[in-house]
JSON list of C-alpha atoms in Angstrom, two decimals:
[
{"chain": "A", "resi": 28, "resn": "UNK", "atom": "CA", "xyz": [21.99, 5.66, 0.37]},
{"chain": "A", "resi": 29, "resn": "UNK", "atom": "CA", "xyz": [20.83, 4.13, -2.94]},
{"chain": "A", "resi": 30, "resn": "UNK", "atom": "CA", "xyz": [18.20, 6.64, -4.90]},
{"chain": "A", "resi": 31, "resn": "UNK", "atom": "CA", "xyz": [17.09, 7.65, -7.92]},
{"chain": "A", "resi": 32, "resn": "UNK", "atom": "CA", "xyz": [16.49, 11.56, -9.00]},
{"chain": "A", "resi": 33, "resn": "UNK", "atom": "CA", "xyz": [14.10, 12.97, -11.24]},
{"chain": "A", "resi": 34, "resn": "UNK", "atom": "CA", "xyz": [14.63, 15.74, -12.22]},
{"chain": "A", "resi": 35, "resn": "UNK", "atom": "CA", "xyz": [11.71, 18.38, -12.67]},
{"chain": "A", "resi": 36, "resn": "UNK", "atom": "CA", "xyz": [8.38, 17.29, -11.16]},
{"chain": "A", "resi": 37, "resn": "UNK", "atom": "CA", "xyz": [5.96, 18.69, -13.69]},
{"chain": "A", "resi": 38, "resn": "UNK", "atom": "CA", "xyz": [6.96, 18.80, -17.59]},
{"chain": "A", "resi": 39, "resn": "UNK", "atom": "CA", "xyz": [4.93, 20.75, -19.93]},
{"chain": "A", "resi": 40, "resn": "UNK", "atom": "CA", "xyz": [5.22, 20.52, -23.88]},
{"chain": "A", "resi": 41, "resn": "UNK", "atom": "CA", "xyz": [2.71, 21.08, -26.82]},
{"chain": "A", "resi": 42, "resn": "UNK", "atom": "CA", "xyz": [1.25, 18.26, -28.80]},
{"chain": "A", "resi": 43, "resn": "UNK", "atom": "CA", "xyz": [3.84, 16.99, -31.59]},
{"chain": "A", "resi": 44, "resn": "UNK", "atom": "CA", "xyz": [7.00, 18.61, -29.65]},
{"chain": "A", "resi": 45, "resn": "UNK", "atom": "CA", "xyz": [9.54, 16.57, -28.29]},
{"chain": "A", "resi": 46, "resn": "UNK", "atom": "CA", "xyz": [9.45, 15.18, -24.78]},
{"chain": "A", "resi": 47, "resn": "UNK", "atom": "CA", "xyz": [12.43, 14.48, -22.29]},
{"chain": "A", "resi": 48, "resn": "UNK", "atom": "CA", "xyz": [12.21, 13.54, -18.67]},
{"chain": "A", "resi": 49, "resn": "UNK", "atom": "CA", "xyz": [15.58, 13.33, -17.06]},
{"chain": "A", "resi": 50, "resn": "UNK", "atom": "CA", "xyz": [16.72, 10.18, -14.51]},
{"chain": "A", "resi": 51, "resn": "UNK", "atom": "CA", "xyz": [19.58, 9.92, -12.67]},
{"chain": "A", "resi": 52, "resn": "UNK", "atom": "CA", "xyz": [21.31, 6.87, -10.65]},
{"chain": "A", "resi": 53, "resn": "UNK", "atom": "CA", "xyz": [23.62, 6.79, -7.38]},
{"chain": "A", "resi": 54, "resn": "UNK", "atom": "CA", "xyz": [25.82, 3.62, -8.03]},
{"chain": "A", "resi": 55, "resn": "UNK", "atom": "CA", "xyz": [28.96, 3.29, -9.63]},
{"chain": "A", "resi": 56, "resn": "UNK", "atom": "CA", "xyz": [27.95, 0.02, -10.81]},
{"chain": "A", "resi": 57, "resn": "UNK", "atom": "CA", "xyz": [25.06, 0.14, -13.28]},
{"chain": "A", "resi": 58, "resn": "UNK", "atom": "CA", "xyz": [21.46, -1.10, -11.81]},
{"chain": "A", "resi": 59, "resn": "UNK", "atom": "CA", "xyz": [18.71, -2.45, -13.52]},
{"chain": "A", "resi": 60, "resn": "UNK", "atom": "CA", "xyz": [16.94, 0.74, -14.37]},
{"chain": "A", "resi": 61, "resn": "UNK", "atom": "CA", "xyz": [12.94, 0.94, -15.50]},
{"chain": "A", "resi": 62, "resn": "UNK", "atom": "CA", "xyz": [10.47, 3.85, -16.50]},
{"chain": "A", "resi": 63, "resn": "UNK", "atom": "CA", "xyz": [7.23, 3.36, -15.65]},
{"chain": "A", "resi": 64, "resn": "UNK", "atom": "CA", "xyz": [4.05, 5.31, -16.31]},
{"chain": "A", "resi": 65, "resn": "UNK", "atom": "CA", "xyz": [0.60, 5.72, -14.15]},
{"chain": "A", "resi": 66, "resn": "UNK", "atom": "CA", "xyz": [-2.26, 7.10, -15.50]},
{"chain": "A", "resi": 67, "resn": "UNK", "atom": "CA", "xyz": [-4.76, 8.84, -13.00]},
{"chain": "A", "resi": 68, "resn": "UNK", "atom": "CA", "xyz": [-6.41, 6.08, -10.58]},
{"chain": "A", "resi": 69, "resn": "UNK", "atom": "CA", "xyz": [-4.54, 3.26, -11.89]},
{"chain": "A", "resi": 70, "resn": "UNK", "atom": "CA", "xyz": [-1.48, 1.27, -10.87]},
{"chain": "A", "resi": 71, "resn": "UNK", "atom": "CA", "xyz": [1.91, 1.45, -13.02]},
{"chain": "A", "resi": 72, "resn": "UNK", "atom": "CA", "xyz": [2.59, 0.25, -15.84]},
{"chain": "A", "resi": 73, "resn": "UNK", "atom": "CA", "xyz": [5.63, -0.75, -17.28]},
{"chain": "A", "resi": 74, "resn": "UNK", "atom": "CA", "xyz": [6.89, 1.46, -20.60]},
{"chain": "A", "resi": 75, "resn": "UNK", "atom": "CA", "xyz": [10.89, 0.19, -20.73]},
{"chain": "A", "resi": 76, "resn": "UNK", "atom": "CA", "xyz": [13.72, -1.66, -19.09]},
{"chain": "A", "resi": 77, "resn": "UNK", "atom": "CA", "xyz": [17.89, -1.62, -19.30]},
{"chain": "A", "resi": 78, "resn": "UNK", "atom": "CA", "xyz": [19.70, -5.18, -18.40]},
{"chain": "A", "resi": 79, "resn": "UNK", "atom": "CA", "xyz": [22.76, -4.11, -19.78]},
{"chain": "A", "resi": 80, "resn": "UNK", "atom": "CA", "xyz": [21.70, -5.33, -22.80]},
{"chain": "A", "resi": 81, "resn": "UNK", "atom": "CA", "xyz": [21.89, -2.66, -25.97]},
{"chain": "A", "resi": 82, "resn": "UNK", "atom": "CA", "xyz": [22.14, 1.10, -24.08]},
{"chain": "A", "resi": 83, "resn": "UNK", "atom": "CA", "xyz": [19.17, 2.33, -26.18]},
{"chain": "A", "resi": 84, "resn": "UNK", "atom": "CA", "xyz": [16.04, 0.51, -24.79]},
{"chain": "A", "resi": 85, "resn": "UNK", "atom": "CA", "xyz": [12.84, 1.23, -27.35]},
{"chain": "A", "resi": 86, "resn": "UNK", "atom": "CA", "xyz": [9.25, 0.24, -25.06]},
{"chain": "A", "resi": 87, "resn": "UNK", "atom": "CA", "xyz": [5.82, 1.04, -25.52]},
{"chain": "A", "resi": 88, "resn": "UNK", "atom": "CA", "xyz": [4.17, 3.90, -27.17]},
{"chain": "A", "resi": 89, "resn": "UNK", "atom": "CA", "xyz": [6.95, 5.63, -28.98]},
{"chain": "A", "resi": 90, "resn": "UNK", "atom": "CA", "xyz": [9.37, 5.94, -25.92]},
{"chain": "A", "resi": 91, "resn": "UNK", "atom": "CA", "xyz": [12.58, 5.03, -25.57]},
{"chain": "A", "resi": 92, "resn": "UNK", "atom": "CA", "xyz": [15.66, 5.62, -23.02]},
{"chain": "A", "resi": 93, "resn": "UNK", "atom": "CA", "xyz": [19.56, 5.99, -23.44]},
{"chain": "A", "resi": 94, "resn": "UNK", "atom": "CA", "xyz": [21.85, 4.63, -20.59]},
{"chain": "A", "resi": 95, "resn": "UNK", "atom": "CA", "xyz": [24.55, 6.56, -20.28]},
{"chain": "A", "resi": 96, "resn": "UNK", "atom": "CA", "xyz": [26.68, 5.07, -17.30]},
{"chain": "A", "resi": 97, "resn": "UNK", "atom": "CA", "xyz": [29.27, 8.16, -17.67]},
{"chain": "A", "resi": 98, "resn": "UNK", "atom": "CA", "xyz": [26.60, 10.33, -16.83]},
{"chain": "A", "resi": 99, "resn": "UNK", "atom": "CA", "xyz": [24.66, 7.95, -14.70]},
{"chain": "A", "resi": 100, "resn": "UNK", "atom": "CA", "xyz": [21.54, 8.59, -16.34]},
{"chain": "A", "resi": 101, "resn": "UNK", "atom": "CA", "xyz": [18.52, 7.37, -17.79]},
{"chain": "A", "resi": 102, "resn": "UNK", "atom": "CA", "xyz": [17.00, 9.97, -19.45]},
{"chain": "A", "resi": 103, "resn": "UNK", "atom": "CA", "xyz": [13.25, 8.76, -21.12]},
{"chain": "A", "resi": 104, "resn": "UNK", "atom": "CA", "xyz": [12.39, 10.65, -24.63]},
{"chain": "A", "resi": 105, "resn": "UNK", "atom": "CA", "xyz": [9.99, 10.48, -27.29]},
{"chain": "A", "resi": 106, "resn": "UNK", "atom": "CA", "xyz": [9.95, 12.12, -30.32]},
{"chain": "A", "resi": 107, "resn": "UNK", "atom": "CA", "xyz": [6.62, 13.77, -30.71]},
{"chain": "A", "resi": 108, "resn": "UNK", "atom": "CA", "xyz": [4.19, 14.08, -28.23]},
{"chain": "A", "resi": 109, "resn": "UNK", "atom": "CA", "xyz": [0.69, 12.69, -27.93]},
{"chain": "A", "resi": 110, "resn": "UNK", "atom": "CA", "xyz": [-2.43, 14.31, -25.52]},
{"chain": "A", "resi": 111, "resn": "UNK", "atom": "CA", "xyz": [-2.82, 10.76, -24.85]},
{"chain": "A", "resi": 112, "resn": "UNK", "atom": "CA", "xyz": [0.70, 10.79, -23.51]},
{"chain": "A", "resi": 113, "resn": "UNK", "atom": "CA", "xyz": [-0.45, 13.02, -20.21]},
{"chain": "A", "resi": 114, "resn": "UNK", "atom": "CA", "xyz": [0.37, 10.87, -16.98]},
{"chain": "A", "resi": 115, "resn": "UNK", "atom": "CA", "xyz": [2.97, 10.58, -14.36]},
{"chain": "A", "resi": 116, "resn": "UNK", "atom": "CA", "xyz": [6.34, 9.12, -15.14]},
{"chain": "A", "resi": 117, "resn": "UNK", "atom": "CA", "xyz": [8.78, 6.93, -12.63]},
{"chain": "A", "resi": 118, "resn": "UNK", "atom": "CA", "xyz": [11.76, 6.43, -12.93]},
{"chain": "A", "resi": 119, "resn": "UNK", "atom": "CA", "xyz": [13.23, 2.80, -11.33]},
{"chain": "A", "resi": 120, "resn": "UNK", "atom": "CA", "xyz": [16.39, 0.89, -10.24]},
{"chain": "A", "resi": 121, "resn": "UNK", "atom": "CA", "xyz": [16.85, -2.14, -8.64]},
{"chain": "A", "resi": 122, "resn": "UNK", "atom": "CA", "xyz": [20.60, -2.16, -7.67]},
{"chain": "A", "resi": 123, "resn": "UNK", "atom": "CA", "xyz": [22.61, -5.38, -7.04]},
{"chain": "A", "resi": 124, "resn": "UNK", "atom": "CA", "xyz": [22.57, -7.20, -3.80]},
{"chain": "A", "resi": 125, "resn": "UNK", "atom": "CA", "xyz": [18.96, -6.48, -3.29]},
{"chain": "A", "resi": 126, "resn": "UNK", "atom": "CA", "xyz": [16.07, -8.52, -3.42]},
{"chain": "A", "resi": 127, "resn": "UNK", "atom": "CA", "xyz": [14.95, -7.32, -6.84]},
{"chain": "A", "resi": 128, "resn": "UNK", "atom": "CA", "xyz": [12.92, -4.43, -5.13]},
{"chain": "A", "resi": 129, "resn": "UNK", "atom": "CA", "xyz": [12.42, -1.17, -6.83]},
{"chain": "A", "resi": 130, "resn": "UNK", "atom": "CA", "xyz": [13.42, 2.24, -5.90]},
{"chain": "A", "resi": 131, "resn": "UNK", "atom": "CA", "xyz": [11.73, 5.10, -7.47]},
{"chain": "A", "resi": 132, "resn": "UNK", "atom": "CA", "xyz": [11.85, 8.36, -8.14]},
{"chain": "A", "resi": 133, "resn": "UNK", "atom": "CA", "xyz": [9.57, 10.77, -6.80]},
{"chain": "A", "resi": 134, "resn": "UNK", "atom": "CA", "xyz": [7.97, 10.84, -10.52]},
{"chain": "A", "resi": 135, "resn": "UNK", "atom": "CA", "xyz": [8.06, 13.73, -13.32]},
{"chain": "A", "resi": 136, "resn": "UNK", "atom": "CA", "xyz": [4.04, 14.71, -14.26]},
{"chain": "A", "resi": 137, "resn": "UNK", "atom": "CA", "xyz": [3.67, 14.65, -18.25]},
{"chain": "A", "resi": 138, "resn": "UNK", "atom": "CA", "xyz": [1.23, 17.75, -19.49]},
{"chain": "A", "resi": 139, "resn": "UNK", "atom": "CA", "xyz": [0.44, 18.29, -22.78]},
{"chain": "A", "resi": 140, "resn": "UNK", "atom": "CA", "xyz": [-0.88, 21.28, -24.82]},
{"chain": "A", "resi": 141, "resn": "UNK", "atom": "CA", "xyz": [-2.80, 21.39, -27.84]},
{"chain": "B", "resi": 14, "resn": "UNK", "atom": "CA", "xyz": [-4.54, -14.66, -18.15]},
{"chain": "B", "resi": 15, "resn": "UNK", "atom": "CA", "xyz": [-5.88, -12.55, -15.25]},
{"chain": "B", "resi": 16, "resn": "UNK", "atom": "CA", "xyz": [-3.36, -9.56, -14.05]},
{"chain": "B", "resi": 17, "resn": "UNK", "atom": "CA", "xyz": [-2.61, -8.69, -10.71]},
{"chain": "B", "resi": 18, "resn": "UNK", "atom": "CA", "xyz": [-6.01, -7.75, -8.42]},
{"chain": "B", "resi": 19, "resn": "UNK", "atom": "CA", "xyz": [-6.34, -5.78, -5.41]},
{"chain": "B", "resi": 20, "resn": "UNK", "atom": "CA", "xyz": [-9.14, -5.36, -2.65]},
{"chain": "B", "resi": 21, "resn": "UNK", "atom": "CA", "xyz": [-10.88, -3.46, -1.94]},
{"chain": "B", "resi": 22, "resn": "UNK", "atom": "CA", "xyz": [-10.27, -0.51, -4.17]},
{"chain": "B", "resi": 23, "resn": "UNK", "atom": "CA", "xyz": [-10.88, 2.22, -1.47]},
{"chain": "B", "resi": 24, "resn": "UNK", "atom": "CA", "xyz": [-10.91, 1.73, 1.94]},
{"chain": "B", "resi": 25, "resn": "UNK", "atom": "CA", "xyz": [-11.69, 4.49, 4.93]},
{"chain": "B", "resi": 26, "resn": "UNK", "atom": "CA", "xyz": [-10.33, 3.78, 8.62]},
{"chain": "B", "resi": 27, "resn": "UNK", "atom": "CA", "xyz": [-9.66, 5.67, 11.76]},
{"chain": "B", "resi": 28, "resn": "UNK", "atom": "CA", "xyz": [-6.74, 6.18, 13.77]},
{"chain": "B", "resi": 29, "resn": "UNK", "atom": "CA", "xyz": [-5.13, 2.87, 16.24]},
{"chain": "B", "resi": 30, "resn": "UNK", "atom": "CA", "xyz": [-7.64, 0.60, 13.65]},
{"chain": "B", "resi": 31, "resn": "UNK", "atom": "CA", "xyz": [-6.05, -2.27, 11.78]},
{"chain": "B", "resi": 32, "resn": "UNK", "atom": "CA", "xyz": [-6.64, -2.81, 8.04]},
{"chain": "B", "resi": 33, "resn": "UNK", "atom": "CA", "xyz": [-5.87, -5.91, 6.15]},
{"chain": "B", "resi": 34, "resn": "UNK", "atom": "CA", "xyz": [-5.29, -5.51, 2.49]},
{"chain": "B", "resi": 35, "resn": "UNK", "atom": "CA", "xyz": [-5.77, -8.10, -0.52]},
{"chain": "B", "resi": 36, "resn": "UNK", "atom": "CA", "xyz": [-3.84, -8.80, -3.44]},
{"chain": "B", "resi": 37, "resn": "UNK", "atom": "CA", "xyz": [-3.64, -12.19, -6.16]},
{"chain": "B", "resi": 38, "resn": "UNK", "atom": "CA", "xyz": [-0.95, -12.12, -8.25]},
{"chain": "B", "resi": 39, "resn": "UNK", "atom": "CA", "xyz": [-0.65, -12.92, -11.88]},
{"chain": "B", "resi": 40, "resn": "UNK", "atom": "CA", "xyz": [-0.93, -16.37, -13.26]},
{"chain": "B", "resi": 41, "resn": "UNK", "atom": "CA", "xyz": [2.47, -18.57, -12.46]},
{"chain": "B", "resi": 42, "resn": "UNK", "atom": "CA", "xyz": [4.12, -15.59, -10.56]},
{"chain": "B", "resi": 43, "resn": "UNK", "atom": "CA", "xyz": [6.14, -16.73, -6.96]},
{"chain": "B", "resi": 44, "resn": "UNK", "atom": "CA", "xyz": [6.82, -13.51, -6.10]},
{"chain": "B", "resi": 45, "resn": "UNK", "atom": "CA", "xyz": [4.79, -10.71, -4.50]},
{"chain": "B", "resi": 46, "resn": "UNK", "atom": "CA", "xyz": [6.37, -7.17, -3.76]},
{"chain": "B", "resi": 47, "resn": "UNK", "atom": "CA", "xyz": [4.14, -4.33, -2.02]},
{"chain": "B", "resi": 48, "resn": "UNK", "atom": "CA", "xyz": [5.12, -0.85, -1.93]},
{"chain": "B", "resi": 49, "resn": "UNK", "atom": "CA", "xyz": [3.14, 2.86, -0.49]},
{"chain": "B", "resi": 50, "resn": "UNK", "atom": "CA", "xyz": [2.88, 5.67, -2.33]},
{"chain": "B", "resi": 51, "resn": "UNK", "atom": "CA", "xyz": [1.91, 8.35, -0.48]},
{"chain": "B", "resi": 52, "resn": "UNK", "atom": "CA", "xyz": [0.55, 11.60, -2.55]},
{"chain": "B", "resi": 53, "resn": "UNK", "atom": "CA", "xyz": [2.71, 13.07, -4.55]},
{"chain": "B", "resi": 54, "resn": "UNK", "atom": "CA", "xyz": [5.80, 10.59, -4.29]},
{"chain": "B", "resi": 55, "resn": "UNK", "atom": "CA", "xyz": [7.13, 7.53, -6.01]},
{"chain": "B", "resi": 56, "resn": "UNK", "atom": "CA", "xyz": [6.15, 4.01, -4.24]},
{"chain": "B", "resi": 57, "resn": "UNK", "atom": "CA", "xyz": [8.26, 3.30, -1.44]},
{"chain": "B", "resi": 58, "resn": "UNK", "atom": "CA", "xyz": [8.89, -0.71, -1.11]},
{"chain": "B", "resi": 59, "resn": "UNK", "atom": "CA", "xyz": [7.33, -1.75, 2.22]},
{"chain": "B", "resi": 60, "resn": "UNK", "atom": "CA", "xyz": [8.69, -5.73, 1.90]},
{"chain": "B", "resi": 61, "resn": "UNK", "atom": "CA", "xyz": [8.67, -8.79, -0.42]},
{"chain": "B", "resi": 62, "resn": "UNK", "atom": "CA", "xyz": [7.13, -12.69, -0.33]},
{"chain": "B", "resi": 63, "resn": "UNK", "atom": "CA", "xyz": [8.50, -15.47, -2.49]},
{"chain": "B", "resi": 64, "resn": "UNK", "atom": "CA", "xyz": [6.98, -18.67, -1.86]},
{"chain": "B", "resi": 65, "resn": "UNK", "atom": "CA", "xyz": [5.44, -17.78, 1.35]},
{"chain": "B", "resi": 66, "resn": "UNK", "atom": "CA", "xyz": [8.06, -16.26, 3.01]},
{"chain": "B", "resi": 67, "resn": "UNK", "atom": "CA", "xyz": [9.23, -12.72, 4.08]},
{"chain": "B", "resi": 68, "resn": "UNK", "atom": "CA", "xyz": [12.55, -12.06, 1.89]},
{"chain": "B", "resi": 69, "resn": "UNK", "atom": "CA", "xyz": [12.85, -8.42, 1.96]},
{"chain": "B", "resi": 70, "resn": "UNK", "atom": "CA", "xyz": [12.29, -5.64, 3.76]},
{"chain": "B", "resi": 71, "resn": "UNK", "atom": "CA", "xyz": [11.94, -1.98, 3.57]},
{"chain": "B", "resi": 72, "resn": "UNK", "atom": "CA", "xyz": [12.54, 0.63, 5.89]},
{"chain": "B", "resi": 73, "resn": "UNK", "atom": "CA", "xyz": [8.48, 0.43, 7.44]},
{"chain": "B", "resi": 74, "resn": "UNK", "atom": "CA", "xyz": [7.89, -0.77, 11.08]},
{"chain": "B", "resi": 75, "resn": "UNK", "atom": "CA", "xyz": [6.96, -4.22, 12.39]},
{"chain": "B", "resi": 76, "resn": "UNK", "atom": "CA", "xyz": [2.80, -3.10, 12.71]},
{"chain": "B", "resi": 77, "resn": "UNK", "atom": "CA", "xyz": [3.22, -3.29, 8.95]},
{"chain": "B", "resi": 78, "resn": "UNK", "atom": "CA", "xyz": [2.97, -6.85, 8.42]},
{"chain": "B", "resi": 79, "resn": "UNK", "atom": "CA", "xyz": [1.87, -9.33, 5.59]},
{"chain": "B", "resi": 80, "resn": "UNK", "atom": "CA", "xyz": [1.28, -13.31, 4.47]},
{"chain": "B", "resi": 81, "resn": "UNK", "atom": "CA", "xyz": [1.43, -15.37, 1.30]},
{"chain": "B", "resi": 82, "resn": "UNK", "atom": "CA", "xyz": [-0.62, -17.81, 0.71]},
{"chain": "B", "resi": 83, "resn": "UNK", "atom": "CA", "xyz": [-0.23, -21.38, -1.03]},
{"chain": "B", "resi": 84, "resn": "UNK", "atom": "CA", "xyz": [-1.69, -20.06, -4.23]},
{"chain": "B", "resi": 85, "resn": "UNK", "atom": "CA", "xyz": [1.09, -16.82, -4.05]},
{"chain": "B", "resi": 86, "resn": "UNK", "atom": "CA", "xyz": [-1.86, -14.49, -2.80]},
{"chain": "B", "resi": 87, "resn": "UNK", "atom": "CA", "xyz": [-1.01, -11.99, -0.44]},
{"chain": "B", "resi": 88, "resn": "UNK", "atom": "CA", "xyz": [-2.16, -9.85, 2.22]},
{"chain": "B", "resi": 89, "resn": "UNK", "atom": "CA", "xyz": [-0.68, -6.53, 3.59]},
{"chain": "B", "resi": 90, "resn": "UNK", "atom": "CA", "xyz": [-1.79, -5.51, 7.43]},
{"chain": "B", "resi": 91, "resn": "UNK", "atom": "CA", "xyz": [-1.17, -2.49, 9.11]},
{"chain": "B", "resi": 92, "resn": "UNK", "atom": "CA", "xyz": [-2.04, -2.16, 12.70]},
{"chain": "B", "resi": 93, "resn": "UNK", "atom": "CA", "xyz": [-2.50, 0.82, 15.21]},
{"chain": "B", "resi": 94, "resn": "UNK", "atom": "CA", "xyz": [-2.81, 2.92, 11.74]},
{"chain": "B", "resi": 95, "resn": "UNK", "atom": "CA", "xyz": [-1.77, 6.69, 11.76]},
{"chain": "B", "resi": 96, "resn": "UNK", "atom": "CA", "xyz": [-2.77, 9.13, 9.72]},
{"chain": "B", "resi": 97, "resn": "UNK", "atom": "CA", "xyz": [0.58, 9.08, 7.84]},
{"chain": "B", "resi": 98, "resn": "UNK", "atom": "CA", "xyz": [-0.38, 5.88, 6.67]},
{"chain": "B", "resi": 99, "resn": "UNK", "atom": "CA", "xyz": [-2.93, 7.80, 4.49]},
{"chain": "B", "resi": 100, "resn": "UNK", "atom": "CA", "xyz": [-1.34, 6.17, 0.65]},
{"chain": "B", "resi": 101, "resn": "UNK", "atom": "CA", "xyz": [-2.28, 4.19, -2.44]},
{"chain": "B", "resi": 102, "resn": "UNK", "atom": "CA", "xyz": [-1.12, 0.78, -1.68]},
{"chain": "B", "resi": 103, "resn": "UNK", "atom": "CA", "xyz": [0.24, -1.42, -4.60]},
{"chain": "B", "resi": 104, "resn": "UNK", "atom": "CA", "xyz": [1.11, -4.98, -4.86]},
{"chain": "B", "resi": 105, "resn": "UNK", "atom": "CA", "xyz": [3.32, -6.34, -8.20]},
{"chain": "B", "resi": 106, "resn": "UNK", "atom": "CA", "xyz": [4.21, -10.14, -8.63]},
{"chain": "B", "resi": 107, "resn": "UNK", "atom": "CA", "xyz": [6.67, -11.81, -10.93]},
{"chain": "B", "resi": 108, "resn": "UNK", "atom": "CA", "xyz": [7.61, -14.92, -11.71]},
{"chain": "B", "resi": 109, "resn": "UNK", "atom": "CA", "xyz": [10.57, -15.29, -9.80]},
{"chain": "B", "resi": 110, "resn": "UNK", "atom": "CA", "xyz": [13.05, -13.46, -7.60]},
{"chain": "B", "resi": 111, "resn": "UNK", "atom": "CA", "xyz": [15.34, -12.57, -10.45]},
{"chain": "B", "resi": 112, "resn": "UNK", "atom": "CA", "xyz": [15.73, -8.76, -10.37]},
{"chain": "B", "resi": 113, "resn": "UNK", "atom": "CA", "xyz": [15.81, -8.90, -14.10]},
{"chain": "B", "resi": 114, "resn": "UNK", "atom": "CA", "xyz": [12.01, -10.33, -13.88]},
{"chain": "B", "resi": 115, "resn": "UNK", "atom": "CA", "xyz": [8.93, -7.70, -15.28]},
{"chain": "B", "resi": 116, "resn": "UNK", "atom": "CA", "xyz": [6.62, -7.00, -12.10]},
{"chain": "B", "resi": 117, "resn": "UNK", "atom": "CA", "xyz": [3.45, -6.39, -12.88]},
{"chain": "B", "resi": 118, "resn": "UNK", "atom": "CA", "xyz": [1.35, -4.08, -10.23]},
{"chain": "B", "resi": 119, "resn": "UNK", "atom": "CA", "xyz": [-2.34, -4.26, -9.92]},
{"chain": "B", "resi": 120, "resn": "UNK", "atom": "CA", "xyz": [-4.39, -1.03, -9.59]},
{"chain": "B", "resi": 121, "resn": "UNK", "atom": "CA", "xyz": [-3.92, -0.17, -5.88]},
{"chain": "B", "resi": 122, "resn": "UNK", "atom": "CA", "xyz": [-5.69, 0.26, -2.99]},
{"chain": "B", "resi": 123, "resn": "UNK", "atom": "CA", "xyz": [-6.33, 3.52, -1.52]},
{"chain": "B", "resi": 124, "resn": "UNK", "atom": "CA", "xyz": [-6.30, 4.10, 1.91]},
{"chain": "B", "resi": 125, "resn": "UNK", "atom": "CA", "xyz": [-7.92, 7.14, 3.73]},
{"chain": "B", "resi": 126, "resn": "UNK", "atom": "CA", "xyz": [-6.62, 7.37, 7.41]},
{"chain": "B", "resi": 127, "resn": "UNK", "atom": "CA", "xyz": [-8.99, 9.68, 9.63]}
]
């Protein structure tokens, strides 16, 4: 079956330290692949997408993600971290031959330290 | 432009009642998508409208059920509910099918199944 993996459902890091959450495809032929981000008692919101377009995709807030198709993965970083970065984090694909709906992950929760 | 609402925000029923949930999409978006995410997981898709018809479906059972309306509106019912069906509830639109096409999800609904 089509999924997505997330690997590691809580990250912690310190304020101004790097952060990675790690995403992972099942399909030999690349999806459309999303990160999105929900913030306590609110819906998700949209931080990046990859349309086979350039294989680093730069969104909102500092983030950005690197498709690596060798490694089927979809890893989302960003450079230093922010309190105001705390949230979940999903990773999405929509895979070809469907009707544009998303599969997610089972999401990575973002804490940071002072 | 107005984003994608939901109603009601919270919502408490009992076991075997029915619930009808509420959503308007975006401005000038065909397309209507609901999915459940139950606590702790990523949203599962539950099934899809595009200009008032069902066009995908996931892998939930017939007493899940749902309408679009003229104005791309939708509505998500659930009969004979079960306690399982305990989840925050979100609808996304976009403007067309395309899987390359941003949805937008509104805040939710959460349902409490006693």
């Amino acid at each position: 079956a089509q999924s997505v993996t997330q690997l590691g459902s809580h990250v912690s890091v310190s304020e101004g330290a790097l952060v990675l959450l790690r995403c992972n495809y099942s399909s030999s032929v690349p999806p459309y692949l999303f990160w999105y981000v929900q913030y306590p008692n609110q819906g998700l919101q949209l931080l990046l997408k990859y349309t086979s377009a350039a294989t680093l995709v730069k969104g909102i807030n500092g983030f950005e993600a690197e498709f690596k198709k060798s490694e089927t993965s979809f890893h989302l970083t960003k450079p230093s971290a922010h309190m105001s970065d705390a949230a979940e984090y999903f990773c999405a694909v929509i895979y070809g031959g469907s009707q544009g709906n998303l599969i997610f992950g089972k999401g990575t929760k973002l804490s940071v330290k002072p | 432009e107005t984003g994608v609402t939901q109603s009601p925000t919270h919502l408490i029923k009992t076991r075997g009642q029915q619930v009808t949930l509420r959503c308007s999409s975006q401005s000038g978006h065909n397309t209507v998508s609901w999915y459940q995410q139950a606590l702790g997981q990523g949203p599962q898709f539950i099934f899809q409208y595009y200009r008032e018809e069902e066009n995908g479906r996931g892998n939930f059972p017939p007493r899940f059920s749902g309408l679009q309306f003229p104005n791309y509106s939708s509505e998500l019912n659930v009969n004979a509910l079960e306690l399982d069906d305990s989840a925050l509830y979100l609808c996304a639109s976009r403007g067309g099918q395309g899987s390359y096409n941003e949805q937008f999800f509104g805040p939710g609904t959460r349902l409490t199944v006693l």
